[in-house]
Tab-separated table of C-alpha atoms in Angstrom:
chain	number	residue	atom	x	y	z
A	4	UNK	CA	-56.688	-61.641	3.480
A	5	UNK	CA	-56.352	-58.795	0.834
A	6	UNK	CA	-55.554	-62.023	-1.944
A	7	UNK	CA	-58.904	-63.406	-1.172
A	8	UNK	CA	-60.664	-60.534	-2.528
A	9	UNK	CA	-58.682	-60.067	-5.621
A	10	UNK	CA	-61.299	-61.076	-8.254
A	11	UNK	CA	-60.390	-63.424	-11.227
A	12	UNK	CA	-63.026	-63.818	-13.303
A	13	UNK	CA	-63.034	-61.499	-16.051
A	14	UNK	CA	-67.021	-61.579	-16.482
A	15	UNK	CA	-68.047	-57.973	-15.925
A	16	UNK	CA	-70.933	-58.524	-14.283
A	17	UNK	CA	-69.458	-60.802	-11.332
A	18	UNK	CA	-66.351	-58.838	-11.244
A	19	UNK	CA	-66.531	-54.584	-10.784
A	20	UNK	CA	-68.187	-54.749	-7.454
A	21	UNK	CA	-65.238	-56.978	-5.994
A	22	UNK	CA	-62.839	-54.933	-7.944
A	23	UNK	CA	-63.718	-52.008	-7.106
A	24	UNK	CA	-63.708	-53.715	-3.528
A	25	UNK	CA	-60.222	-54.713	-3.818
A	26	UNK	CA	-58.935	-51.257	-5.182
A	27	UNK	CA	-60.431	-49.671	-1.834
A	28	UNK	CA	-59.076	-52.710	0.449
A	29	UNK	CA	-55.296	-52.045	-1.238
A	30	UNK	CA	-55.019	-48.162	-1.082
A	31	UNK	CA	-56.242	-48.490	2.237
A	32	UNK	CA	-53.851	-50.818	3.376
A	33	UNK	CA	-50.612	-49.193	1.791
A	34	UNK	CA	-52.012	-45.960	3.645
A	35	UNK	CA	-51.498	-48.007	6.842
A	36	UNK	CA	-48.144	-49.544	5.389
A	37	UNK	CA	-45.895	-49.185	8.792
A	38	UNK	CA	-42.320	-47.813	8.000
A	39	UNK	CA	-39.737	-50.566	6.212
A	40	UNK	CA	-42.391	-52.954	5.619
A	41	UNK	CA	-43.861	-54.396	2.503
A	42	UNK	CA	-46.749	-55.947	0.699
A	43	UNK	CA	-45.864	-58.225	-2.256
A	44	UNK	CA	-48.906	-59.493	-4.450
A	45	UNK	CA	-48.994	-60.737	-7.824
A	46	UNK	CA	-49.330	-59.156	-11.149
A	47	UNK	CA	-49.371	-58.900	-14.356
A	48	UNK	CA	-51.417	-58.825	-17.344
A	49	UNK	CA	-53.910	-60.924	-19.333
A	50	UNK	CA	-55.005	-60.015	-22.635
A	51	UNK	CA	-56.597	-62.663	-25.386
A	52	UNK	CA	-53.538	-64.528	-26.405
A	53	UNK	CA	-52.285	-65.174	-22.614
A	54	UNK	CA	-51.762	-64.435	-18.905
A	55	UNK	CA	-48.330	-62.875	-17.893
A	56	UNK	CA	-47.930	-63.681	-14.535
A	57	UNK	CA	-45.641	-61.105	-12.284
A	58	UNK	CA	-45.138	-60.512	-8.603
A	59	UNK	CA	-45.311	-56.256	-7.430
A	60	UNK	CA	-44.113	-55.184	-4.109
A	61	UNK	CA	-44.774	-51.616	-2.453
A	62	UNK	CA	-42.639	-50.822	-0.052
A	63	UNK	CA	-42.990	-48.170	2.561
A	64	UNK	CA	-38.956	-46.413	2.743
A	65	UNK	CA	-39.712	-43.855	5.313
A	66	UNK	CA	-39.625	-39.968	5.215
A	67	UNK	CA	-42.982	-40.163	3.329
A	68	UNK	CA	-41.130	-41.976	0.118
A	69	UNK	CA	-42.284	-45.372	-0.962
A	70	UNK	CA	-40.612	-47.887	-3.763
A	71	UNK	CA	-42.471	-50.019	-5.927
A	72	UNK	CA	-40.779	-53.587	-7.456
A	73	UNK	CA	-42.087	-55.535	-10.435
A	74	UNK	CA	-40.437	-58.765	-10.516
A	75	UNK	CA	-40.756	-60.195	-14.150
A	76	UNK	CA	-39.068	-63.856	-14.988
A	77	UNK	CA	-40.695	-64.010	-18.082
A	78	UNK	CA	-39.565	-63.115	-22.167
A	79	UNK	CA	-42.269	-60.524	-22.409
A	80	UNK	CA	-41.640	-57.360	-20.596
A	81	UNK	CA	-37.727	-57.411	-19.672
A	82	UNK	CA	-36.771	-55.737	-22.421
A	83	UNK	CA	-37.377	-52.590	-20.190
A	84	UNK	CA	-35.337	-54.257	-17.178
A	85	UNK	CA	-31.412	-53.004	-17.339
A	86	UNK	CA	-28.843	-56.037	-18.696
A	87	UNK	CA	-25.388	-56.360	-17.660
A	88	UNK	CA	-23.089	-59.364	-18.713
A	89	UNK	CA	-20.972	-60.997	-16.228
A	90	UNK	CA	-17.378	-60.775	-16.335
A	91	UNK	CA	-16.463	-64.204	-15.323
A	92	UNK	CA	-18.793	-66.300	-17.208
A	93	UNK	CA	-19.907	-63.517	-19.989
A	94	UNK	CA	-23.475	-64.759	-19.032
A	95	UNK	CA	-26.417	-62.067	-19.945
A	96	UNK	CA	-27.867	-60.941	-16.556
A	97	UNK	CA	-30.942	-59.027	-15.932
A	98	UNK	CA	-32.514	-56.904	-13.062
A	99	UNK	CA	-35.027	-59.178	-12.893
A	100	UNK	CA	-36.620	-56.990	-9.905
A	101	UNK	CA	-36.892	-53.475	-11.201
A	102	UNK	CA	-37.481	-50.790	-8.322
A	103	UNK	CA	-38.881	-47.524	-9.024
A	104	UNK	CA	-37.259	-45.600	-6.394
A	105	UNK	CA	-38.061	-41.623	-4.322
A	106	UNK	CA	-42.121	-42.192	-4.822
A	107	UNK	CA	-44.129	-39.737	-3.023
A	108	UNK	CA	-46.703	-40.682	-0.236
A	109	UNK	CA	-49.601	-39.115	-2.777
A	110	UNK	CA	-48.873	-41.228	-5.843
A	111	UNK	CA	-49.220	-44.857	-4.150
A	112	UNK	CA	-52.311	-43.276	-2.324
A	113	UNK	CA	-54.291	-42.446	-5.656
A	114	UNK	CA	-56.307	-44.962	-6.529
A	115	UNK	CA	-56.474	-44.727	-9.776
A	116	UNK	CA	-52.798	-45.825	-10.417
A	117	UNK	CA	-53.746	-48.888	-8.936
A	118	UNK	CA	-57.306	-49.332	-10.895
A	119	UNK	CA	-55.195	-49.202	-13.801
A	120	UNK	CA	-52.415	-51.318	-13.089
A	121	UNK	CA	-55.079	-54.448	-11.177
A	122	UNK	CA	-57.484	-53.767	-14.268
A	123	UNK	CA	-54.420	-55.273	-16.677
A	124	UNK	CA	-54.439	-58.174	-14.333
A	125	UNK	CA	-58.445	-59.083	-13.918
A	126	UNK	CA	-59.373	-57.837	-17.333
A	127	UNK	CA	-58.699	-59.029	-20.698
A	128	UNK	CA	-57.843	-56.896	-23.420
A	129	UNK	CA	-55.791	-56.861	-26.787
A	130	UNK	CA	-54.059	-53.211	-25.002
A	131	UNK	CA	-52.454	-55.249	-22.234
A	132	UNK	CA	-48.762	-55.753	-22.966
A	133	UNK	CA	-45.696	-54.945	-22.067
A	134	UNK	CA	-45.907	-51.444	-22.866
A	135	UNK	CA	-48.718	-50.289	-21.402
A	136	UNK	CA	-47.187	-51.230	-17.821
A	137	UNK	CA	-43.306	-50.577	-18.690
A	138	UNK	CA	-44.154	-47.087	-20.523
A	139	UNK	CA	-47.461	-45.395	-19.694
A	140	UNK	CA	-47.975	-46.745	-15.735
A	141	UNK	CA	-45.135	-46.797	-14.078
A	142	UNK	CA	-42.868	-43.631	-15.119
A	143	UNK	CA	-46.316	-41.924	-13.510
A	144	UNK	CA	-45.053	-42.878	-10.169
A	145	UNK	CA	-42.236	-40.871	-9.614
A	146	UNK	CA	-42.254	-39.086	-12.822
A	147	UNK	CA	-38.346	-40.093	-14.495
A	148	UNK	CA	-37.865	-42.653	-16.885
A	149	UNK	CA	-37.294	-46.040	-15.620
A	150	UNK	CA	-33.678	-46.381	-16.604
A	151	UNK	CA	-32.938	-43.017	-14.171
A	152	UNK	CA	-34.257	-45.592	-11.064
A	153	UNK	CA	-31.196	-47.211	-11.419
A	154	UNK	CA	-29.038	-44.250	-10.238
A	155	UNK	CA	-31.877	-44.249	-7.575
A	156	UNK	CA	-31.474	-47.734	-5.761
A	157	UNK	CA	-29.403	-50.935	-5.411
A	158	UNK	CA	-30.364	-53.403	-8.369
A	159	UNK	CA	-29.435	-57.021	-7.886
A	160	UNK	CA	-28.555	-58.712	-11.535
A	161	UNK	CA	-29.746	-62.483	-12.376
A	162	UNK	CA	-29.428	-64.976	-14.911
A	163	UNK	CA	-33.278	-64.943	-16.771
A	164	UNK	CA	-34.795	-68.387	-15.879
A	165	UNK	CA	-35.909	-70.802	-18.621
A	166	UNK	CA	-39.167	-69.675	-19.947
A	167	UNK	CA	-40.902	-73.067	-18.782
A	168	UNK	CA	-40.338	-72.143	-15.322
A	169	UNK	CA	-40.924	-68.379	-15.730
A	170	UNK	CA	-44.594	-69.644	-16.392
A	171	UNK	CA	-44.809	-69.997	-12.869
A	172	UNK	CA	-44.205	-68.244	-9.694
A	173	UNK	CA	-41.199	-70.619	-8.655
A	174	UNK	CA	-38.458	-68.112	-9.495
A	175	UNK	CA	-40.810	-65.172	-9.539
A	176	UNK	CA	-41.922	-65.616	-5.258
A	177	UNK	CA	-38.085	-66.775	-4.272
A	178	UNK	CA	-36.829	-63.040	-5.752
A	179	UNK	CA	-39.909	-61.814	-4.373
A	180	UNK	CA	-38.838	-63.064	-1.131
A	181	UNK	CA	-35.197	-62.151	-1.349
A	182	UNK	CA	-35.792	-58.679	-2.116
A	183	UNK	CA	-35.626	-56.342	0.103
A	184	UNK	CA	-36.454	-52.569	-2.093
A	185	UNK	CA	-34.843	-49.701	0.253
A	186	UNK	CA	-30.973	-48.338	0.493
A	187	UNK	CA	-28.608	-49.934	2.740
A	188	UNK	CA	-30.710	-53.319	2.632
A	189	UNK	CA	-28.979	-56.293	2.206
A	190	UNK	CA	-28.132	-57.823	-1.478
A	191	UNK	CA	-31.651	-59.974	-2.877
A	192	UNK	CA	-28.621	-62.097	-3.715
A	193	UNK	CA	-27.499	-62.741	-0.314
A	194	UNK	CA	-31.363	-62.955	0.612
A	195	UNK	CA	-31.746	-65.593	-1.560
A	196	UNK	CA	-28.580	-67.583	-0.967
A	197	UNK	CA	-29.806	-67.436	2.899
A	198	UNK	CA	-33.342	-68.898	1.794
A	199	UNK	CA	-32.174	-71.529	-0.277
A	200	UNK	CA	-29.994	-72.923	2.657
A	201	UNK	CA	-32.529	-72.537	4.766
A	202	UNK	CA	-34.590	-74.483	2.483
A	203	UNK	CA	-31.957	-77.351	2.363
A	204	UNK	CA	-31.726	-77.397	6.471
A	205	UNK	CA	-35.310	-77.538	6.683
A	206	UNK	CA	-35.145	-80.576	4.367
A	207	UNK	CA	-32.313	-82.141	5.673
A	208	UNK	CA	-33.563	-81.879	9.572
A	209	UNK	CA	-36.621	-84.052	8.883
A	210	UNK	CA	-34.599	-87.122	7.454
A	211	UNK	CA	-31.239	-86.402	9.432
A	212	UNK	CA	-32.373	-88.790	12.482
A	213	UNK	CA	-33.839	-91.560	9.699
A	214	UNK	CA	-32.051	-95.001	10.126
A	215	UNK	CA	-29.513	-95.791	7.271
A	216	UNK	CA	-31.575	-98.414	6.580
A	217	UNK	CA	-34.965	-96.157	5.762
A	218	UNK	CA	-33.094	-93.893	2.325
A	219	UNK	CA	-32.304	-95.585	-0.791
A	220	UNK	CA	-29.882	-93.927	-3.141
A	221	UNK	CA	-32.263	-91.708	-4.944
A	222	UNK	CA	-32.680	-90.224	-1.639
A	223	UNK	CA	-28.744	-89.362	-1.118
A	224	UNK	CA	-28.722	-88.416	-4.719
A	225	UNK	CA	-31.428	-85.794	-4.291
A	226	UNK	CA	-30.028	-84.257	-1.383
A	227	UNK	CA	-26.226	-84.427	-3.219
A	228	UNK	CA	-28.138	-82.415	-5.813
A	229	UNK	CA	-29.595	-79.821	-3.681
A	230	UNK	CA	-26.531	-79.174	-2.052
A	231	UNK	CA	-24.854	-79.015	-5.759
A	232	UNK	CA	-27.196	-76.085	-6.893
A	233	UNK	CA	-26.730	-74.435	-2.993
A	234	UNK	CA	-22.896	-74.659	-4.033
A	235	UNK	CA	-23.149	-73.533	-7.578
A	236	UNK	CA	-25.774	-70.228	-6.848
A	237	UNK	CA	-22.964	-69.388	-3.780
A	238	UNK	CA	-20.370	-69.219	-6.392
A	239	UNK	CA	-21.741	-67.201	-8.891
A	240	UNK	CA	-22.647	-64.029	-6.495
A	241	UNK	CA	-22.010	-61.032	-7.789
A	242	UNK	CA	-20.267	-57.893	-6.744
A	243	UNK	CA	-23.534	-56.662	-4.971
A	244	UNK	CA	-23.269	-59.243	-2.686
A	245	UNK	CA	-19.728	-59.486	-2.230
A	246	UNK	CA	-19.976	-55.587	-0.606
A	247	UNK	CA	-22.887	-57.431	1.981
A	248	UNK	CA	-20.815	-57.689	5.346
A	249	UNK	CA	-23.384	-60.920	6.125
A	250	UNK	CA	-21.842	-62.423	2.970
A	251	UNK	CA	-19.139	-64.443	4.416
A	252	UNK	CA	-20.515	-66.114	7.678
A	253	UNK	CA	-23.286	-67.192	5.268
A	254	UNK	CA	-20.648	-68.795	2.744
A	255	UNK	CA	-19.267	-70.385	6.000
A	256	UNK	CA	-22.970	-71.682	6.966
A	257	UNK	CA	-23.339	-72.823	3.408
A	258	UNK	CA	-20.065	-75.144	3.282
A	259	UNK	CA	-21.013	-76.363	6.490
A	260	UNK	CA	-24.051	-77.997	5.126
A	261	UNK	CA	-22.809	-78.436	2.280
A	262	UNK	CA	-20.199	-80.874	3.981
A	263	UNK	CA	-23.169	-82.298	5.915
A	264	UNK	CA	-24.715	-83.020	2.566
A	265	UNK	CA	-21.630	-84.956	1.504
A	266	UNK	CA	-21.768	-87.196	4.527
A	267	UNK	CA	-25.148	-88.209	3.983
């Protein structure tokens, strides 16, 4: 698996030969990328005062065209991700998965975008930041600034997560997961509302046959509460999902358990 080779020591010596391994093992798999598919890995930086952890996905669009996503939950770095404020709550949102959109076949292919990018990752060094990845790297890959992707591409708008659990890849893989970077694809909002419930089924089919007798409140109380955040997320969808034609026999499948939840 292409994660297994992705070094993560930073001692020189141990480490360019299986970089330099990796780099090769990447390009050549994005060159093989089959139409509307996608590989999502994880990112970031590390530099002396800290690891930023990140999740990338490359995304083969069609017509020779690829997209590339950097989904960032943490403080550091989303400055450069657009903001909008939601009209019901007045809640600051962010585009937590920013897509740079309409990249030619030859850019994702050179390898020494991707040297660059991995190197912030494996190696430390005071010049990874923020700004090295938001403004030198990636307005190379389709050459606009990264505020023009936004006329590009559908951008799905979330409330940041607490910075305690934007240290890990909780939030960061369920977006990953939920986002789907190409026109016409469904809402990551919608993606995600379908993965949480399926998340909550899953759960709920292994104890639904248990015997009264076998669940103690704390049980009831923990599934009450999953179906509570289910209920709450569903709620606060935005416009981008409303649009989704798969929204509303979701909402429908999502009451459903949600009332199976209650009965518990």
């Amino acid at each position: 698996r292409l994660i297994d080779i992705l070094p993560h020591s930073s001692e020189p010596k141990e480490t360019n030969g299986h970089f330099l391994n990796f780099i090769n093992a990447f390009v050549n798999m994005i060159n093989h990328l089959p139409v509307n598919e996608q590989i999502m890995m994880p990112g970031g930086w590390k530099n002396p005062e800290r690891h930023h952890i990140m999740l990338y996905i490359i995304r083969n669009v069609g017509g020779g065209k690829y997209s590339f996503t950097v989904v960032n939950a943490g403080s550091d770095g989303l400055e450069y991700h657009a903001s909008r404020f939601d009209e019901t709550s007045g809640r600051h949102l962010k585009n937590i998965a920013l897509t740079i959109w309409d990249i030619p076949g030859n850019r994702v292919l050179d390898s020494s975008f991707w040297t660059a990018l991995f190197h912030m990752q494996v190696y430390s060094s005071k010049k990874h930041d923020a700004q090295m990845l938001y403004a030198r790297l990636l307005p190379v890959l389709n050459s606009k600034p990264l505020r023009a992707n936004l006329e590009l591409g559908p951008a799905d708008f979330f409330l940041p997560p607490d910075p305690k659990v934007a240290a890990s890849y909780f939030d960061l893989v369920l977006i990953g997961f939920s986002t789907t970077p190409q026109v016409g694809a469904q809402s990551s909002q919608l993606s995600m509302l379908n993965v949480m419930k399926a998340a909550c089924e899953i759960a709920y089919r292994t104890i639904a046959n248990a015997p009264p007798s076998s669940m103690d409140p704390e049980d009831t109380r923990v599934l009450r509460l999953s179906g509570r955040n289910l209920s709450n997320f569903a709620s606060s969808l935005g416009a981008e999902a409303a649009k989704d034609e798969g929204l509303l026999p979701s909402l429908k499948s999502v009451w459903d358990l949600l009332d199976t939840f209650l009965r518990a």
